[in-house]
Amino acid sequence: MPTRDELTIRFAGTAGEGVLTAGDILAKTLSRSGYHVFYTVDYDAEVRGEKLSMSQVRVSPKPLLSQGGHADILVAFSKEAAEAHVDSLSPDGVLIYDHKIIDAFGDTSVYEIDAGEGRKTIPLPFLELAWKKAGRPESKNMVALGAVSAVLGLLSDAVTQVVEERLGREGHAAEANRQALHLGSEAAANVCDNWRMATGDGKRRIFLSGNQAVVLGALAAGCRFFAGYPITPASEIMEGLARELPKVGGTAMQMEDEMAAMGAVLGASFGGIKAMTATSGPGFSLMSELINLGAMAEIPSVIVNVQRGGPGTGLPTKPEQSDLNMAVYGVHGESPRIVLAAASVEDCFYRTIDAFNLAERCQTPVILLSDQFLAQRKETVDHLDPARIFIEARKTPAPEELDDYRRYRRTETGVSPMAVPGMDRGFYLATGLEHTDRGLPSYKPETHRKMHGKRFKKLDMIKDGGFIYYGDTEAPNVLVGWGSTAGGLREAGLRLKAEGESVGVLAVERLNPWAAGISKILFGKRVFSIEMNFTGQFSALLRLNGIDTVMMPWAGRVFIAGEISEWVMTQLWAGDTT
Amino acid sequence: MTGRLDYSVKNKPIWCSYCGNYGVLSCFLGAVARLEIDTARLAIVSGIGCAGRFPAFVKSYGFHVAHGRALPVAAGLKAARPDLTVVAMGGDGDGLGIGGGHFLNAGRRNLDITYIMFDNSVYGMTKGQPSPTTPAGTISRSTPSGNPDEPLNPAQLAVMAGYTFVGRGYSGKGEELVDLFVEALSHRGTSFVHVLTPCVTHNREQTYQFYQKHTSAVDDTHDPGNRFSALEVAGMNEKIYLGVLYQRVVPGWQERMSGGGGKAVQWDELLENLR
C-alpha cells in the first residue's frame, strides 16, 4: 500500500456546524500518534450563521513549515461549502461531502458535486446518520471525523479518546458522539487506500497555538501581572494568563478598556512586577499614548499586538500584517520603541521571553507583533525547555546610590537603576513630562536633548542580531519577510532550490531598532519582499535603509508556499525568452 | 520628624498664591503623619492638571501619568503590590471627563486605594475652560456664549458607582479635611474623597467666599450606611455638606480575587496538558 509523506485535510461548513472542533480533534489525534501537524482555521466574525468556516490539518512524519495549499481530502458539510472549496482539491484529491439536504420540515433532497477529472467524490449523509441513527444532529461533525479517520487508517481508540477529552465522556451527547464516529468510519471504510500516512516516530509532541505559546513564554519570563481587554484574536492570551497567573501568585485583570489595561500594566511595573498586555489593532491604537508614557518614564512593559485585518474595526478574524508602521512609528513625539515579531508557534514562546528580557534591560516598552494566522493556528513543537532560558531583571540601585538617589541619572549605556516602591530612600517621580535626573519637570532645551540622548542610547545595546538567514549567503536572490510568513517563505525557498534556483530566505525577528546586518546581507542582491499588507510597510522600511525590493502582490489572505515560489519563478524568468 | 515618617520635600509647589491646593497638601501631609504611613510604601499616582503635580511635593513614590489615567495605573500598582499605600489623585476634569470610564469602574473594583478628586470646577492648567462640574451658563474662553452643559455631581456618582467610602471636604476647612483624609486612608476598600478647592486665577464663581457660605458639616443624624440618604446629602444645591457621606465595608477586590498561588510554575503539568 503506497503511503504519503504528507497530507492535507480540510473541513468546510458554516459557522456553528462543528467544523473547527472536528479539525482540532483530528489534528490532536495525529499529533498524539507521533506526527508533525500544522493546523489552521479560517472563519468569519459572527459566531453562528451563514458565513463559512474552515479548518485545515496538514500532517507529515517530518517537520512542517507552513499550512500547505491544496487539500488532499476535503470534507464539506454543505453544498455551499463544497462549491466554495472544491477548486482547492489536489489533482488526485477526494471530496467527502454530505449530499443530503434535510430541510426544517424533515424533507430530504440530494445534490451531486462534480469534483473534476481525476478526483474522487464520496457522498456521505453526515446529518442524516447523526440525526436518525445516533439520535443527535449536532454530532454530524463526528460522523465526518469518523469517516476521515477511517480513510487515514487511524486507530478508532485514538480518535475516541480525544473526542471524549474534548467533548465529554458521559451523557447523551457523549454517547451520540461515539456512535456517530463509528457510523462515519463504517461508511467510509474500504473506500480507498491512497491516503495512508507513512509511519510517524511515535513521539507525543506538545501541540499548541501561537496564543498559548505566548502565555507559556510570559510565565517562563517571570511575568506576574497581566491586564487586558477582550479583543479578537488576542483574548485567549488574557484567558490563559487569568487561569495560570493566580496559581503562581500573579494577578490578571480584565480592565474596562485598553487604556486602562495599559495603565494597569505601567502601574504594576512601576511597582516592580513584570507586566504585560495583549491586544489587536484597534486596542493598540488606543494604547499608544500610554505606551509612550512608559517610554518617557522608562518603565519596562510588554505589549503583544495580535494583528488582524484593518483599518478601523476591519476584519476581526482575518490575518494581516498591517500594524508595522504603527508599531515602529505610531506615537506623538519621539520615544525609543523596541518591536519584535514572532515567526512560528514555537517562536511565540521564545520571542515573548525576549520581549520581557529587553523590556527589563532597556527599561522601555517592547512591542511583540503576532497576528491572527499565528495566534490561532496550532503546531506540534518538539520541546519547550524553560530551564534553559536566561531571564533578565531590571537594574536596581545599590544601597550607596540611595544616599542621593537620582532615578534618571545619565550612564554609559543610558540605563539608570530603577528603584522599586518599598525601597527606603528610593523615592522618585516617574512622569510623562520631560524631567531632570530626579524626575522633576524640566523644560530646558539642554535637559531635553540630554534626556532624549539617554533614552535613545539604551537601544544601542541591542543593535545586533534581529533576523535569521536561511540558505546560501552567496545566493543572488533573497526572499524577505517578517512574522508569520516565515514558514511559507522557507518552504518556498526549498521548493525553488529543488528547481535549481539559488535563493536565500531572510526572516526578520526585530523590526526596531533596525538590524544593520539586514542591510549588509541584502546589499547588491535581488530582493523579493512578501508581507500581508496593502502598502508594503516592510518594503518601505527596507527602502529607508537602502534596500530596494520587488513586492509580491497580496491577495488579502495568508500566502501559500507554492504560490510564493511560483511568483518568484515568474520574476526570475521574466523577460527570458529561452 | 525624621526618617521614614518625614514627608516633606524641598520642591516648591507650582500653584498660584492662595490656590486651594496648598490647603489640600498640608491636610494630606497632616493625615499621613497622623497615621504614620511609611514613606517608602507610600505611592501617589496622579493625572494631568494642577492637581496632578501633587506627588512631587510629598516624599513618596510618585507616578505622574497621562490625563485621566491615574485610577487604572493605581489599580495595577495596588493589585500587584498590595503591601503599598496607594493614593490616586486628579482634578475634576481629569476624573470625570477623559477619566469618566475609569471613575465608574474603579468603584466597581473596590481595591483598597484612596482617590482624591480636586474639584475646582474649571480646567485651570489650560487657562479656564469649563470642566464637568462647571455650572451651565458659565462664560469662558471656549464657551463665549455660556457653557451649554449641565454639571455632574462627583459624590453622588461615586455612591452609585460602588465606591465604599464617599466623603467630601473643602480646602478652606482644614481640620475637618485632615480628619476626612485619615478616615479615607484607613478605610478598607476604594475611598473617594471629593475635595472642593478654589482656583483663584480662573474661577470667579466657586470661590473661597462661595464655599465658606455654602458648606457645612453633615448632620450627626445622617446614616452613612444608607445609600439613598447619602445621595440626598451629597446633593449640591443651596447647601453643600462636608464629611463622611457614605461608607460600608464589604469584601474587597483582593479577597474576591484570591488565587492562593505562590507556587512555582508547574511546567511538567502545563506541557503534559498540551500533548
Short mmCIF file of C-alpha atoms in Angstrom, two decimals, chain B:
data_model
loop_
_atom_site.label_atom_id
_atom_site.label_comp_id
_atom_site.label_asym_id
_atom_site.label_seq_id
_atom_site.Cartn_x
_atom_site.Cartn_y
_atom_site.Cartn_z
CA MET B 1 10.25 64.49 62.14
CA THR B 2 12.93 62.41 60.50
CA GLY B 3 13.37 59.14 58.75
CA ARG B 4 10.53 57.28 57.14
CA LEU B 5 7.89 59.48 58.71
CA ASP B 6 9.31 62.67 57.28
CA TYR B 7 7.09 63.54 54.34
CA SER B 8 8.40 66.93 53.38
CA VAL B 9 10.43 67.65 50.30
CA LYS B 10 12.35 70.68 49.11
CA ASN B 11 10.34 71.16 45.91
CA LYS B 12 8.15 74.19 45.96
CA PRO B 13 4.67 73.73 44.53
CA ILE B 14 4.00 75.40 41.23
CA TRP B 15 0.50 76.54 42.20
CA CYS B 16 -0.62 80.17 42.23
CA SER B 17 -0.61 82.01 45.55
CA TYR B 18 -3.73 81.22 47.56
CA CYS B 19 -4.56 78.20 45.38
CA GLY B 20 -6.83 75.81 47.25
CA ASN B 21 -4.34 73.01 46.60
CA TYR B 22 -1.97 74.32 49.27
CA GLY B 23 -4.62 73.59 51.85
CA VAL B 24 -5.15 70.12 50.44
CA LEU B 25 -1.42 69.46 50.52
CA SER B 26 -0.96 70.45 54.13
CA CYS B 27 -4.04 68.48 55.19
CA PHE B 28 -2.83 65.41 53.33
CA LEU B 29 0.59 65.67 54.96
CA GLY B 30 -1.13 66.02 58.31
CA ALA B 31 -3.19 62.90 57.71
CA VAL B 32 -0.33 60.64 56.60
CA ALA B 33 1.71 61.89 59.55
CA ARG B 34 -1.09 61.11 61.97
CA LEU B 35 -1.40 57.61 60.51
CA GLU B 36 2.39 57.21 60.49
CA ILE B 37 2.34 55.87 56.97
CA ASP B 38 5.73 54.54 55.90
CA THR B 39 7.02 56.88 53.17
CA ALA B 40 8.84 54.05 51.45
CA ARG B 41 5.49 52.36 50.97
CA LEU B 42 3.51 55.42 50.01
CA ALA B 43 2.73 55.67 46.29
CA ILE B 44 0.88 58.59 44.75
CA VAL B 45 -0.44 58.29 41.22
CA SER B 46 -1.70 61.48 39.63
CA GLY B 47 -3.32 62.65 36.43
CA ILE B 48 -2.74 65.80 34.42
CA GLY B 49 -3.55 69.29 35.60
CA CYS B 50 -2.60 71.42 38.57
CA ALA B 51 -3.70 68.66 40.94
CA GLY B 52 -1.56 66.23 39.02
CA ARG B 53 1.61 67.92 40.17
CA PHE B 54 0.95 66.83 43.75
CA PRO B 55 3.31 63.80 44.03
CA ALA B 56 6.38 65.97 43.60
CA PHE B 57 5.55 67.75 46.86
CA VAL B 58 5.29 64.69 49.10
CA LYS B 59 8.10 62.31 49.93
CA SER B 60 6.77 59.20 48.22
CA TYR B 61 6.98 57.08 45.10
CA GLY B 62 5.18 59.30 42.65
CA PHE B 63 3.83 58.50 39.21
CA HIS B 64 2.53 61.39 37.17
CA VAL B 65 0.66 59.65 34.35
CA ALA B 66 -1.40 60.65 31.30
CA HIS B 67 -4.60 62.69 31.51
CA GLY B 68 -7.43 60.75 33.09
CA ARG B 69 -5.50 57.55 33.72
CA ALA B 70 -4.48 57.76 37.39
CA LEU B 71 -7.11 55.27 38.54
CA PRO B 72 -6.17 52.33 36.28
CA VAL B 73 -2.46 52.87 36.93
CA ALA B 74 -3.19 52.91 40.66
CA ALA B 75 -5.27 49.75 40.21
CA GLY B 76 -2.42 47.87 38.55
CA LEU B 77 0.03 49.09 41.17
CA LYS B 78 -2.14 48.11 44.13
CA ALA B 79 -3.16 44.75 42.63
CA ALA B 80 0.48 43.87 42.02
CA ARG B 81 1.75 45.37 45.30
CA PRO B 82 -0.99 45.13 47.93
CA ASP B 83 1.57 45.99 50.59
CA LEU B 84 1.73 49.63 49.42
CA THR B 85 -0.49 52.55 50.39
CA VAL B 86 -1.74 53.73 47.02
CA VAL B 87 -3.39 57.10 46.55
CA ALA B 88 -4.76 58.29 43.20
CA MET B 89 -5.24 61.99 42.59
CA GLY B 90 -6.53 64.29 39.92
CA GLY B 91 -8.81 67.16 39.11
CA ASP B 92 -12.48 67.05 38.30
CA GLY B 93 -11.81 67.27 34.55
CA ASP B 94 -9.17 64.57 34.73
CA GLY B 95 -11.52 62.32 36.69
CA LEU B 96 -14.93 62.90 35.12
CA GLY B 97 -14.14 63.96 31.57
CA ILE B 98 -11.43 61.88 30.00
CA GLY B 99 -11.27 59.68 33.10
CA GLY B 100 -15.01 59.09 33.29
CA GLY B 101 -14.94 55.43 32.34
CA HIS B 102 -12.16 54.72 34.82
CA PHE B 103 -14.02 56.64 37.53
CA LEU B 104 -17.02 54.34 37.23
CA ASN B 105 -15.06 51.13 37.01
CA ALA B 106 -12.80 51.89 39.95
CA GLY B 107 -15.98 51.99 42.01
CA ARG B 108 -16.90 48.51 40.82
CA ARG B 109 -13.50 47.15 41.63
CA ASN B 110 -13.19 48.25 45.26
CA LEU B 111 -9.43 47.80 45.54
CA ASP B 112 -8.01 49.17 48.77
CA ILE B 113 -6.91 52.55 47.43
CA THR B 114 -7.87 56.18 48.03
CA TYR B 115 -8.92 58.51 45.25
CA ILE B 116 -8.80 62.24 45.90
CA MET B 117 -10.57 64.46 43.39
CA PHE B 118 -9.54 68.11 43.47
CA ASP B 119 -12.71 69.84 42.33
CA ASN B 120 -12.23 73.46 41.26
CA SER B 121 -14.89 73.41 38.55
CA VAL B 122 -12.52 74.58 35.85
CA TYR B 123 -9.66 73.43 33.64
CA GLY B 124 -7.11 75.64 35.35
CA MET B 125 -3.85 74.50 33.79
CA THR B 126 -5.16 75.30 30.32
CA LYS B 127 -6.47 78.65 31.48
CA GLY B 128 -10.13 78.45 32.29
CA GLN B 129 -12.30 76.24 30.11
CA PRO B 130 -15.40 74.72 31.73
CA SER B 131 -15.00 71.31 33.34
CA PRO B 132 -17.51 68.54 34.09
CA THR B 133 -18.53 70.28 37.32
CA THR B 134 -18.86 73.80 35.92
CA PRO B 135 -22.43 75.14 36.14
CA ALA B 136 -24.31 75.67 32.89
CA GLY B 137 -24.19 79.17 31.51
CA THR B 138 -20.63 79.92 32.63
CA ILE B 139 -18.85 82.19 30.18
CA SER B 140 -15.32 81.11 29.31
CA ARG B 141 -12.71 81.17 26.54
CA SER B 142 -14.22 78.10 24.89
CA THR B 143 -17.84 78.94 25.76
CA PRO B 144 -18.18 82.63 24.93
CA SER B 145 -21.96 82.39 24.88
CA GLY B 146 -22.17 80.31 28.03
CA ASN B 147 -21.42 76.68 28.92
CA PRO B 148 -24.20 74.62 27.32
CA ASP B 149 -23.65 71.55 29.51
CA GLU B 150 -25.01 70.69 32.94
CA PRO B 151 -22.53 69.80 35.71
CA LEU B 152 -22.04 66.36 37.24
CA ASN B 153 -22.07 65.71 40.99
CA PRO B 154 -18.97 63.62 41.72
CA ALA B 155 -20.04 62.41 45.17
CA GLN B 156 -23.46 61.22 44.01
CA LEU B 157 -21.88 59.42 41.06
CA ALA B 158 -19.39 57.77 43.38
CA VAL B 159 -22.16 56.45 45.62
CA MET B 160 -23.91 54.87 42.63
CA ALA B 161 -20.67 53.57 41.10
CA GLY B 162 -19.98 51.39 44.11
CA TYR B 163 -17.30 53.33 45.99
CA THR B 164 -17.47 52.00 49.55
CA PHE B 165 -16.37 55.29 51.11
CA VAL B 166 -17.54 58.67 49.85
CA GLY B 167 -16.54 61.82 51.64
CA ARG B 168 -16.48 65.49 50.85
CA GLY B 169 -14.12 68.14 52.15
CA TYR B 170 -13.12 71.70 51.48
CA SER B 171 -9.58 73.01 51.41
CA GLY B 172 -10.61 76.05 53.43
CA LYS B 173 -11.77 73.94 56.39
CA GLY B 174 -8.50 72.19 57.18
CA GLU B 175 -9.18 70.41 60.46
CA GLU B 176 -12.18 68.58 59.06
CA LEU B 177 -10.25 67.76 55.90
CA VAL B 178 -7.40 66.15 57.82
CA ASP B 179 -9.94 64.03 59.72
CA LEU B 180 -11.60 63.07 56.47
CA PHE B 181 -8.30 62.05 54.86
CA VAL B 182 -7.48 59.96 57.90
CA GLU B 183 -10.81 58.14 57.64
CA ALA B 184 -10.45 57.68 53.90
CA LEU B 185 -6.91 56.32 54.10
CA SER B 186 -7.92 53.96 56.90
CA HIS B 187 -10.98 52.64 55.09
CA ARG B 188 -10.63 49.16 53.60
CA GLY B 189 -11.87 49.46 50.03
CA THR B 190 -11.83 52.27 47.49
CA SER B 191 -12.31 55.61 49.22
CA PHE B 192 -13.46 58.57 47.19
CA VAL B 193 -12.76 62.00 48.62
CA HIS B 194 -14.42 64.88 46.83
CA VAL B 195 -12.36 67.94 47.78
CA LEU B 196 -13.61 71.40 46.92
CA THR B 197 -10.60 73.57 46.21
CA PRO B 198 -10.93 77.07 44.71
CA CYS B 199 -8.96 78.12 41.65
CA VAL B 200 -8.27 81.77 42.44
CA THR B 201 -6.95 82.54 38.97
CA HIS B 202 -9.61 81.13 36.67
CA ASN B 203 -12.82 80.59 38.61
CA ARG B 204 -14.63 83.73 39.80
CA GLU B 205 -17.79 81.86 40.86
CA GLN B 206 -16.79 78.89 43.05
CA THR B 207 -14.51 80.98 45.31
CA TYR B 208 -13.48 80.80 48.95
CA GLN B 209 -16.39 83.13 49.81
CA PHE B 210 -18.78 80.91 47.90
CA TYR B 211 -17.67 77.73 49.68
CA GLN B 212 -17.45 79.44 53.07
CA LYS B 213 -21.06 80.48 52.65
CA HIS B 214 -22.49 77.19 51.30
CA THR B 215 -20.56 74.41 53.03
CA SER B 216 -21.42 72.95 56.40
CA ALA B 217 -20.75 69.71 58.21
CA VAL B 218 -23.17 66.89 57.50
CA ASP B 219 -25.57 66.36 60.35
CA ASP B 220 -24.91 63.75 63.09
CA THR B 221 -28.25 62.14 62.31
CA HIS B 222 -27.14 61.18 58.81
CA ASP B 223 -26.63 57.41 58.48
CA PRO B 224 -23.63 56.91 56.18
CA GLY B 225 -24.59 53.29 55.64
CA ASN B 226 -27.77 54.31 53.84
CA ARG B 227 -27.19 54.76 50.13
CA PHE B 228 -30.26 56.84 49.45
CA SER B 229 -29.77 59.35 52.22
CA ALA B 230 -26.16 59.54 51.11
CA LEU B 231 -27.36 60.58 47.66
CA GLU B 232 -29.52 63.20 49.27
CA VAL B 233 -26.87 64.76 51.50
CA ALA B 234 -24.43 64.64 48.59
CA GLY B 235 -26.65 66.94 46.59
CA MET B 236 -25.12 70.36 45.91
CA ASN B 237 -27.83 72.97 45.87
CA GLU B 238 -28.00 75.72 48.46
CA LYS B 239 -26.24 73.54 50.99
CA ILE B 240 -23.06 71.60 50.34
CA TYR B 241 -22.46 69.03 53.08
CA LEU B 242 -18.98 68.02 54.19
CA GLY B 243 -17.86 64.88 55.98
CA VAL B 244 -18.34 61.16 55.55
CA LEU B 245 -21.37 60.86 53.30
CA TYR B 246 -21.33 57.13 52.64
CA GLN B 247 -19.43 54.15 53.96
CA ARG B 248 -19.75 50.41 54.10
CA VAL B 249 -17.27 47.59 54.44
CA VAL B 250 -17.57 44.66 52.05
CA PRO B 251 -15.06 42.06 50.86
CA GLY B 252 -12.59 43.93 48.73
CA TRP B 253 -11.08 43.09 45.37
CA GLN B 254 -8.16 41.25 46.94
CA GLU B 255 -10.46 38.93 48.85
CA ARG B 256 -12.71 38.29 45.88
CA MET B 257 -9.77 37.53 43.61
CA SER B 258 -7.84 35.20 45.90
CA GLY B 259 -5.70 32.92 43.79
CA GLY B 260 -3.93 31.25 46.66
CA GLY B 261 -0.83 30.97 44.49
CA GLY B 262 2.82 31.35 45.22
CA LYS B 263 3.83 28.04 43.74
CA ALA B 264 6.48 27.90 41.08
CA VAL B 265 5.24 27.30 37.54
CA GLN B 266 4.40 23.61 37.17
CA TRP B 267 5.98 23.13 33.75
CA ASP B 268 5.68 19.38 33.51
CA GLU B 269 1.96 19.57 34.16
CA LEU B 270 1.39 22.52 31.82
CA LEU B 271 3.26 20.89 28.94
CA GLU B 272 1.72 17.47 29.52
CA ASN B 273 -1.75 19.02 29.24
CA LEU B 274 -0.77 20.19 25.76
CA ARG B 275 0.40 16.81 24.49
#
